[in-house]
Amino acid sequence: ALDSTFADAWASRAYAYFLFGTQGYGSITEFWAKAEKNALTAIRLDPQNGMAYAVLASLYRGRNQWEQALTTY
């Protein structure tokens, strides 16, 4: 069975979705929504998870949500 409380797995999954969207492997909107959801799950499980914050901030930057990006980085 998979460990649904393993924050690093959620953060890595968020990063993968972020890259899929960025590289054009499908709808950027759909992939980035999944990336955001996974990053937020990782942060909820581990508020110190740096990778999750980096992915989330990069998403915000990509969406031109500058204030959110600055506070998340």
PDB file as gemmi writes it, atoms N, CA and C in Angstrom:
CRYST1    1.000    1.000    1.000  90.00  90.00  90.00 P 1                      
ATOM      1  N   ALA A   1       0.845  -1.195   0.000  1.00  0.00           N  
ATOM      2  CA  ALA A   1       0.000   0.000   0.000  1.00  0.00           C  
ATOM      3  C   ALA A   1       0.882   1.248   0.000  1.00  0.00           C  
ATOM      4  N   LEU A   2       0.379   2.272  -0.592  1.00  0.00           N  
ATOM      5  CA  LEU A   2       1.095   3.544  -0.641  1.00  0.00           C  
ATOM      6  C   LEU A   2       0.836   4.340   0.629  1.00  0.00           C  
ATOM      7  N   ASP A   3       1.798   5.135   1.024  1.00  0.00           N  
ATOM      8  CA  ASP A   3       1.665   5.963   2.218  1.00  0.00           C  
ATOM      9  C   ASP A   3       1.126   7.336   1.812  1.00  0.00           C  
ATOM     10  N   SER A   4      -0.140   7.575   2.062  1.00  0.00           N  
ATOM     11  CA  SER A   4      -0.773   8.836   1.655  1.00  0.00           C  
ATOM     12  C   SER A   4      -0.346  10.017   2.519  1.00  0.00           C  
ATOM     13  N   THR A   5       0.461   9.764   3.546  1.00  0.00           N  
ATOM     14  CA  THR A   5       0.931  10.855   4.411  1.00  0.00           C  
ATOM     15  C   THR A   5       2.385  11.230   4.118  1.00  0.00           C  
ATOM     16  N   PHE A   6       2.960  10.689   3.066  1.00  0.00           N  
ATOM     17  CA  PHE A   6       4.355  10.957   2.696  1.00  0.00           C  
ATOM     18  C   PHE A   6       4.413  12.239   1.861  1.00  0.00           C  
ATOM     19  N   ALA A   7       4.722  13.337   2.522  1.00  0.00           N  
ATOM     20  CA  ALA A   7       4.668  14.657   1.888  1.00  0.00           C  
ATOM     21  C   ALA A   7       5.600  14.782   0.688  1.00  0.00           C  
ATOM     22  N   ASP A   8       6.775  14.163   0.758  1.00  0.00           N  
ATOM     23  CA  ASP A   8       7.716  14.274  -0.363  1.00  0.00           C  
ATOM     24  C   ASP A   8       7.143  13.666  -1.643  1.00  0.00           C  
ATOM     25  N   ALA A   9       6.348  12.618  -1.510  1.00  0.00           N  
ATOM     26  CA  ALA A   9       5.722  12.023  -2.692  1.00  0.00           C  
ATOM     27  C   ALA A   9       4.730  12.997  -3.313  1.00  0.00           C  
ATOM     28  N   TRP A  10       3.943  13.666  -2.479  1.00  0.00           N  
ATOM     29  CA  TRP A  10       2.986  14.659  -2.992  1.00  0.00           C  
ATOM     30  C   TRP A  10       3.717  15.819  -3.665  1.00  0.00           C  
ATOM     31  N   ALA A  11       4.825  16.252  -3.068  1.00  0.00           N  
ATOM     32  CA  ALA A  11       5.596  17.356  -3.650  1.00  0.00           C  
ATOM     33  C   ALA A  11       6.205  16.945  -4.992  1.00  0.00           C  
ATOM     34  N   SER A  12       6.722  15.741  -5.061  1.00  0.00           N  
ATOM     35  CA  SER A  12       7.308  15.258  -6.319  1.00  0.00           C  
ATOM     36  C   SER A  12       6.243  15.124  -7.403  1.00  0.00           C  
ATOM     37  N   ARG A  13       5.095  14.661  -7.004  1.00  0.00           N  
ATOM     38  CA  ARG A  13       3.985  14.553  -7.958  1.00  0.00           C  
ATOM     39  C   ARG A  13       3.569  15.944  -8.453  1.00  0.00           C  
ATOM     40  N   ALA A  14       3.546  16.912  -7.546  1.00  0.00           N  
ATOM     41  CA  ALA A  14       3.232  18.295  -7.928  1.00  0.00           C  
ATOM     42  C   ALA A  14       4.241  18.806  -8.951  1.00  0.00           C  
ATOM     43  N   TYR A  15       5.507  18.519  -8.715  1.00  0.00           N  
ATOM     44  CA  TYR A  15       6.557  18.956  -9.631  1.00  0.00           C  
ATOM     45  C   TYR A  15       6.380  18.309 -11.003  1.00  0.00           C  
ATOM     46  N   ALA A  16       6.041  17.029 -11.019  1.00  0.00           N  
ATOM     47  CA  ALA A  16       5.828  16.336 -12.295  1.00  0.00           C  
ATOM     48  C   ALA A  16       4.676  16.974 -13.071  1.00  0.00           C  
ATOM     49  N   TYR A  17       3.570  17.228 -12.392  1.00  0.00           N  
ATOM     50  CA  TYR A  17       2.432  17.877 -13.066  1.00  0.00           C  
ATOM     51  C   TYR A  17       2.809  19.269 -13.563  1.00  0.00           C  
ATOM     52  N   PHE A  18       3.573  19.995 -12.765  1.00  0.00           N  
ATOM     53  CA  PHE A  18       4.020  21.324 -13.175  1.00  0.00           C  
ATOM     54  C   PHE A  18       4.832  21.235 -14.469  1.00  0.00           C  
ATOM     55  N   LEU A  19       5.767  20.286 -14.504  1.00  0.00           N  
ATOM     56  CA  LEU A  19       6.603  20.128 -15.698  1.00  0.00           C  
ATOM     57  C   LEU A  19       5.798  19.667 -16.906  1.00  0.00           C  
ATOM     58  N   PHE A  20       4.863  18.737 -16.701  1.00  0.00           N  
ATOM     59  CA  PHE A  20       4.025  18.290 -17.814  1.00  0.00           C  
ATOM     60  C   PHE A  20       3.301  19.476 -18.447  1.00  0.00           C  
ATOM     61  N   GLY A  21       2.730  20.334 -17.629  1.00  0.00           N  
ATOM     62  CA  GLY A  21       2.034  21.508 -18.136  1.00  0.00           C  
ATOM     63  C   GLY A  21       2.969  22.476 -18.826  1.00  0.00           C  
ATOM     64  N   THR A  22       4.110  22.711 -18.216  1.00  0.00           N  
ATOM     65  CA  THR A  22       5.082  23.657 -18.754  1.00  0.00           C  
ATOM     66  C   THR A  22       5.643  23.188 -20.097  1.00  0.00           C  
ATOM     67  N   GLN A  23       5.848  21.885 -20.228  1.00  0.00           N  
ATOM     68  CA  GLN A  23       6.454  21.333 -21.443  1.00  0.00           C  
ATOM     69  C   GLN A  23       5.444  21.016 -22.538  1.00  0.00           C  
ATOM     70  N   GLY A  24       4.174  21.287 -22.277  1.00  0.00           N  
ATOM     71  CA  GLY A  24       3.166  21.142 -23.320  1.00  0.00           C  
ATOM     72  C   GLY A  24       2.655  19.730 -23.553  1.00  0.00           C  
ATOM     73  N   TYR A  25       2.686  18.889 -22.537  1.00  0.00           N  
ATOM     74  CA  TYR A  25       2.200  17.517 -22.684  1.00  0.00           C  
ATOM     75  C   TYR A  25       0.692  17.401 -22.528  1.00  0.00           C  
ATOM     76  N   GLY A  26       0.030  18.502 -22.483  1.00  0.00           N  
ATOM     77  CA  GLY A  26      -1.422  18.538 -22.339  1.00  0.00           C  
ATOM     78  C   GLY A  26      -1.834  19.939 -21.936  1.00  0.00           C  
ATOM     79  N   SER A  27      -3.014  20.036 -21.411  1.00  0.00           N  
ATOM     80  CA  SER A  27      -3.543  21.329 -20.999  1.00  0.00           C  
ATOM     81  C   SER A  27      -2.776  21.877 -19.800  1.00  0.00           C  
ATOM     82  N   ILE A  28      -2.149  23.027 -19.999  1.00  0.00           N  
ATOM     83  CA  ILE A  28      -1.402  23.642 -18.901  1.00  0.00           C  
ATOM     84  C   ILE A  28      -2.330  23.957 -17.728  1.00  0.00           C  
ATOM     85  N   THR A  29      -3.544  24.353 -18.024  1.00  0.00           N  
ATOM     86  CA  THR A  29      -4.510  24.673 -16.973  1.00  0.00           C  
ATOM     87  C   THR A  29      -4.820  23.436 -16.130  1.00  0.00           C  
ATOM     88  N   GLU A  30      -5.055  22.324 -16.786  1.00  0.00           N  
ATOM     89  CA  GLU A  30      -5.378  21.095 -16.055  1.00  0.00           C  
ATOM     90  C   GLU A  30      -4.178  20.569 -15.276  1.00  0.00           C  
ATOM     91  N   PHE A  31      -3.009  20.536 -15.908  1.00  0.00           N  
ATOM     92  CA  PHE A  31      -1.826  20.031 -15.216  1.00  0.00           C  
ATOM     93  C   PHE A  31      -1.444  20.929 -14.045  1.00  0.00           C  
ATOM     94  N   TRP A  32      -1.538  22.242 -14.228  1.00  0.00           N  
ATOM     95  CA  TRP A  32      -1.167  23.148 -13.142  1.00  0.00           C  
ATOM     96  C   TRP A  32      -2.175  23.093 -11.998  1.00  0.00           C  
ATOM     97  N   ALA A  33      -3.430  22.853 -12.294  1.00  0.00           N  
ATOM     98  CA  ALA A  33      -4.422  22.686 -11.218  1.00  0.00           C  
ATOM     99  C   ALA A  33      -4.080  21.451 -10.383  1.00  0.00           C  
ATOM    100  N   LYS A  34      -3.675  20.372 -11.047  1.00  0.00           N  
ATOM    101  CA  LYS A  34      -3.266  19.170 -10.328  1.00  0.00           C  
ATOM    102  C   LYS A  34      -1.988  19.419  -9.535  1.00  0.00           C  
ATOM    103  N   ALA A  35      -1.067  20.160 -10.117  1.00  0.00           N  
ATOM    104  CA  ALA A  35       0.175  20.477  -9.420  1.00  0.00           C  
ATOM    105  C   ALA A  35      -0.105  21.291  -8.152  1.00  0.00           C  
ATOM    106  N   GLU A  36      -0.992  22.266  -8.264  1.00  0.00           N  
ATOM    107  CA  GLU A  36      -1.329  23.096  -7.111  1.00  0.00           C  
ATOM    108  C   GLU A  36      -1.964  22.248  -6.010  1.00  0.00           C  
ATOM    109  N   LYS A  37      -2.890  21.406  -6.386  1.00  0.00           N  
ATOM    110  CA  LYS A  37      -3.565  20.549  -5.403  1.00  0.00           C  
ATOM    111  C   LYS A  37      -2.566  19.645  -4.680  1.00  0.00           C  
ATOM    112  N   ASN A  38      -1.651  19.050  -5.426  1.00  0.00           N  
ATOM    113  CA  ASN A  38      -0.661  18.166  -4.831  1.00  0.00           C  
ATOM    114  C   ASN A  38       0.341  18.921  -3.961  1.00  0.00           C  
ATOM    115  N   ALA A  39       0.750  20.101  -4.390  1.00  0.00           N  
ATOM    116  CA  ALA A  39       1.674  20.906  -3.589  1.00  0.00           C  
ATOM    117  C   ALA A  39       1.024  21.324  -2.267  1.00  0.00           C  
ATOM    118  N   LEU A  40      -0.230  21.733  -2.333  1.00  0.00           N  
ATOM    119  CA  LEU A  40      -0.931  22.129  -1.112  1.00  0.00           C  
ATOM    120  C   LEU A  40      -1.122  20.943  -0.163  1.00  0.00           C  
ATOM    121  N   THR A  41      -1.328  19.760  -0.713  1.00  0.00           N  
ATOM    122  CA  THR A  41      -1.425  18.567   0.122  1.00  0.00           C  
ATOM    123  C   THR A  41      -0.093  18.301   0.813  1.00  0.00           C  
ATOM    124  N   ALA A  42       0.997  18.414   0.079  1.00  0.00           N  
ATOM    125  CA  ALA A  42       2.326  18.217   0.665  1.00  0.00           C  
ATOM    126  C   ALA A  42       2.585  19.215   1.788  1.00  0.00           C  
ATOM    127  N   ILE A  43       2.199  20.457   1.578  1.00  0.00           N  
ATOM    128  CA  ILE A  43       2.409  21.499   2.596  1.00  0.00           C  
ATOM    129  C   ILE A  43       1.537  21.240   3.818  1.00  0.00           C  
ATOM    130  N   ARG A  44       0.328  20.764   3.596  1.00  0.00           N  
ATOM    131  CA  ARG A  44      -0.549  20.438   4.726  1.00  0.00           C  
ATOM    132  C   ARG A  44       0.065  19.312   5.564  1.00  0.00           C  
ATOM    133  N   LEU A  45       0.660  18.333   4.886  1.00  0.00           N  
ATOM    134  CA  LEU A  45       1.270  17.208   5.594  1.00  0.00           C  
ATOM    135  C   LEU A  45       2.600  17.570   6.241  1.00  0.00           C  
ATOM    136  N   ASP A  46       3.339  18.451   5.582  1.00  0.00           N  
ATOM    137  CA  ASP A  46       4.660  18.866   6.088  1.00  0.00           C  
ATOM    138  C   ASP A  46       4.873  20.341   5.766  1.00  0.00           C  
ATOM    139  N   PRO A  47       4.559  21.229   6.718  1.00  0.00           N  
ATOM    140  CA  PRO A  47       4.676  22.664   6.475  1.00  0.00           C  
ATOM    141  C   PRO A  47       6.105  23.145   6.182  1.00  0.00           C  
ATOM    142  N   GLN A  48       7.088  22.276   6.335  1.00  0.00           N  
ATOM    143  CA  GLN A  48       8.485  22.637   6.056  1.00  0.00           C  
ATOM    144  C   GLN A  48       8.981  22.083   4.721  1.00  0.00           C  
ATOM    145  N   ASN A  49       8.094  21.569   3.891  1.00  0.00           N  
ATOM    146  CA  ASN A  49       8.492  20.924   2.650  1.00  0.00           C  
ATOM    147  C   ASN A  49       8.867  21.965   1.588  1.00  0.00           C  
ATOM    148  N   GLY A  50      10.145  22.164   1.417  1.00  0.00           N  
ATOM    149  CA  GLY A  50      10.646  23.191   0.514  1.00  0.00           C  
ATOM    150  C   GLY A  50      10.289  22.970  -0.945  1.00  0.00           C  
ATOM    151  N   MET A  51      10.312  21.722  -1.381  1.00  0.00           N  
ATOM    152  CA  MET A  51       9.983  21.437  -2.777  1.00  0.00           C  
ATOM    153  C   MET A  51       8.543  21.825  -3.086  1.00  0.00           C  
ATOM    154  N   ALA A  52       7.637  21.540  -2.175  1.00  0.00           N  
ATOM    155  CA  ALA A  52       6.230  21.885  -2.385  1.00  0.00           C  
ATOM    156  C   ALA A  52       6.055  23.396  -2.504  1.00  0.00           C  
ATOM    157  N   TYR A  53       6.741  24.146  -1.651  1.00  0.00           N  
ATOM    158  CA  TYR A  53       6.665  25.607  -1.728  1.00  0.00           C  
ATOM    159  C   TYR A  53       7.267  26.124  -3.030  1.00  0.00           C  
ATOM    160  N   ALA A  54       8.354  25.518  -3.481  1.00  0.00           N  
ATOM    161  CA  ALA A  54       8.988  25.955  -4.733  1.00  0.00           C  
ATOM    162  C   ALA A  54       8.070  25.723  -5.930  1.00  0.00           C  
ATOM    163  N   VAL A  55       7.424  24.564  -5.964  1.00  0.00           N  
ATOM    164  CA  VAL A  55       6.492  24.271  -7.059  1.00  0.00           C  
ATOM    165  C   VAL A  55       5.318  25.246  -7.017  1.00  0.00           C  
ATOM    166  N   LEU A  56       4.764  25.442  -5.827  1.00  0.00           N  
ATOM    167  CA  LEU A  56       3.611  26.328  -5.691  1.00  0.00           C  
ATOM    168  C   LEU A  56       3.974  27.759  -6.099  1.00  0.00           C  
ATOM    169  N   ALA A  57       5.127  28.230  -5.675  1.00  0.00           N  
ATOM    170  CA  ALA A  57       5.554  29.578  -6.039  1.00  0.00           C  
ATOM    171  C   ALA A  57       5.790  29.699  -7.549  1.00  0.00           C  
ATOM    172  N   SER A  58       6.350  28.674  -8.142  1.00  0.00           N  
ATOM    173  CA  SER A  58       6.569  28.692  -9.590  1.00  0.00           C  
ATOM    174  C   SER A  58       5.243  28.715 -10.350  1.00  0.00           C  
ATOM    175  N   LEU A  59       4.265  27.999  -9.824  1.00  0.00           N  
ATOM    176  CA  LEU A  59       2.925  28.051 -10.421  1.00  0.00           C  
ATOM    177  C   LEU A  59       2.360  29.460 -10.362  1.00  0.00           C  
ATOM    178  N   TYR A  60       2.435  30.057  -9.192  1.00  0.00           N  
ATOM    179  CA  TYR A  60       1.911  31.409  -9.025  1.00  0.00           C  
ATOM    180  C   TYR A  60       2.633  32.385  -9.956  1.00  0.00           C  
ATOM    181  N   ARG A  61       3.943  32.233 -10.071  1.00  0.00           N  
ATOM    182  CA  ARG A  61       4.713  33.087 -10.972  1.00  0.00           C  
ATOM    183  C   ARG A  61       4.248  32.886 -12.409  1.00  0.00           C  
ATOM    184  N   GLY A  62       4.054  31.636 -12.810  1.00  0.00           N  
ATOM    185  CA  GLY A  62       3.606  31.326 -14.171  1.00  0.00           C  
ATOM    186  C   GLY A  62       2.223  31.880 -14.477  1.00  0.00           C  
ATOM    187  N   ARG A  63       1.404  32.026 -13.443  1.00  0.00           N  
ATOM    188  CA  ARG A  63       0.051  32.591 -13.606  1.00  0.00           C  
ATOM    189  C   ARG A  63       0.035  34.105 -13.404  1.00  0.00           C  
ATOM    190  N   ASN A  64       1.207  34.701 -13.248  1.00  0.00           N  
ATOM    191  CA  ASN A  64       1.356  36.135 -12.986  1.00  0.00           C  
ATOM    192  C   ASN A  64       0.678  36.568 -11.686  1.00  0.00           C  
ATOM    193  N   GLN A  65       0.630  35.664 -10.717  1.00  0.00           N  
ATOM    194  CA  GLN A  65       0.113  35.983  -9.382  1.00  0.00           C  
ATOM    195  C   GLN A  65       1.321  36.359  -8.516  1.00  0.00           C  
ATOM    196  N   TRP A  66       1.805  37.568  -8.743  1.00  0.00           N  
ATOM    197  CA  TRP A  66       3.095  37.989  -8.193  1.00  0.00           C  
ATOM    198  C   TRP A  66       3.125  38.030  -6.669  1.00  0.00           C  
ATOM    199  N   GLU A  67       2.105  38.546  -6.041  1.00  0.00           N  
ATOM    200  CA  GLU A  67       2.093  38.625  -4.577  1.00  0.00           C  
ATOM    201  C   GLU A  67       2.151  37.232  -3.949  1.00  0.00           C  
ATOM    202  N   GLN A  68       1.334  36.302  -4.474  1.00  0.00           N  
ATOM    203  CA  GLN A  68       1.338  34.944  -3.947  1.00  0.00           C  
ATOM    204  C   GLN A  68       2.702  34.282  -4.168  1.00  0.00           C  
ATOM    205  N   ALA A  69       3.289  34.539  -5.333  1.00  0.00           N  
ATOM    206  CA  ALA A  69       4.594  33.950  -5.620  1.00  0.00           C  
ATOM    207  C   ALA A  69       5.652  34.461  -4.634  1.00  0.00           C  
ATOM    208  N   LEU A  70       5.645  35.774  -4.405  1.00  0.00           N  
ATOM    209  CA  LEU A  70       6.635  36.343  -3.489  1.00  0.00           C  
ATOM    210  C   LEU A  70       6.496  35.815  -2.065  1.00  0.00           C  
ATOM    211  N   THR A  71       5.283  35.666  -1.599  1.00  0.00           N  
ATOM    212  CA  THR A  71       5.098  35.190  -0.232  1.00  0.00           C  
ATOM    213  C   THR A  71       5.327  33.683  -0.117  1.00  0.00           C  
ATOM    214  N   THR A  72       5.247  32.962  -1.221  1.00  0.00           N  
ATOM    215  CA  THR A  72       5.431  31.513  -1.192  1.00  0.00           C  
ATOM    216  C   THR A  72       6.882  31.115  -1.354  1.00  0.00           C  
ATOM    217  N   TYR A  73       7.662  31.918  -2.125  1.00  0.00           N  
ATOM    218  CA  TYR A  73       9.079  31.565  -2.333  1.00  0.00           C  
ATOM    219  C   TYR A  73       9.831  31.617  -1.037  1.00  0.00           C  
TER     220      TYR A  73                                                      
END                                                                             
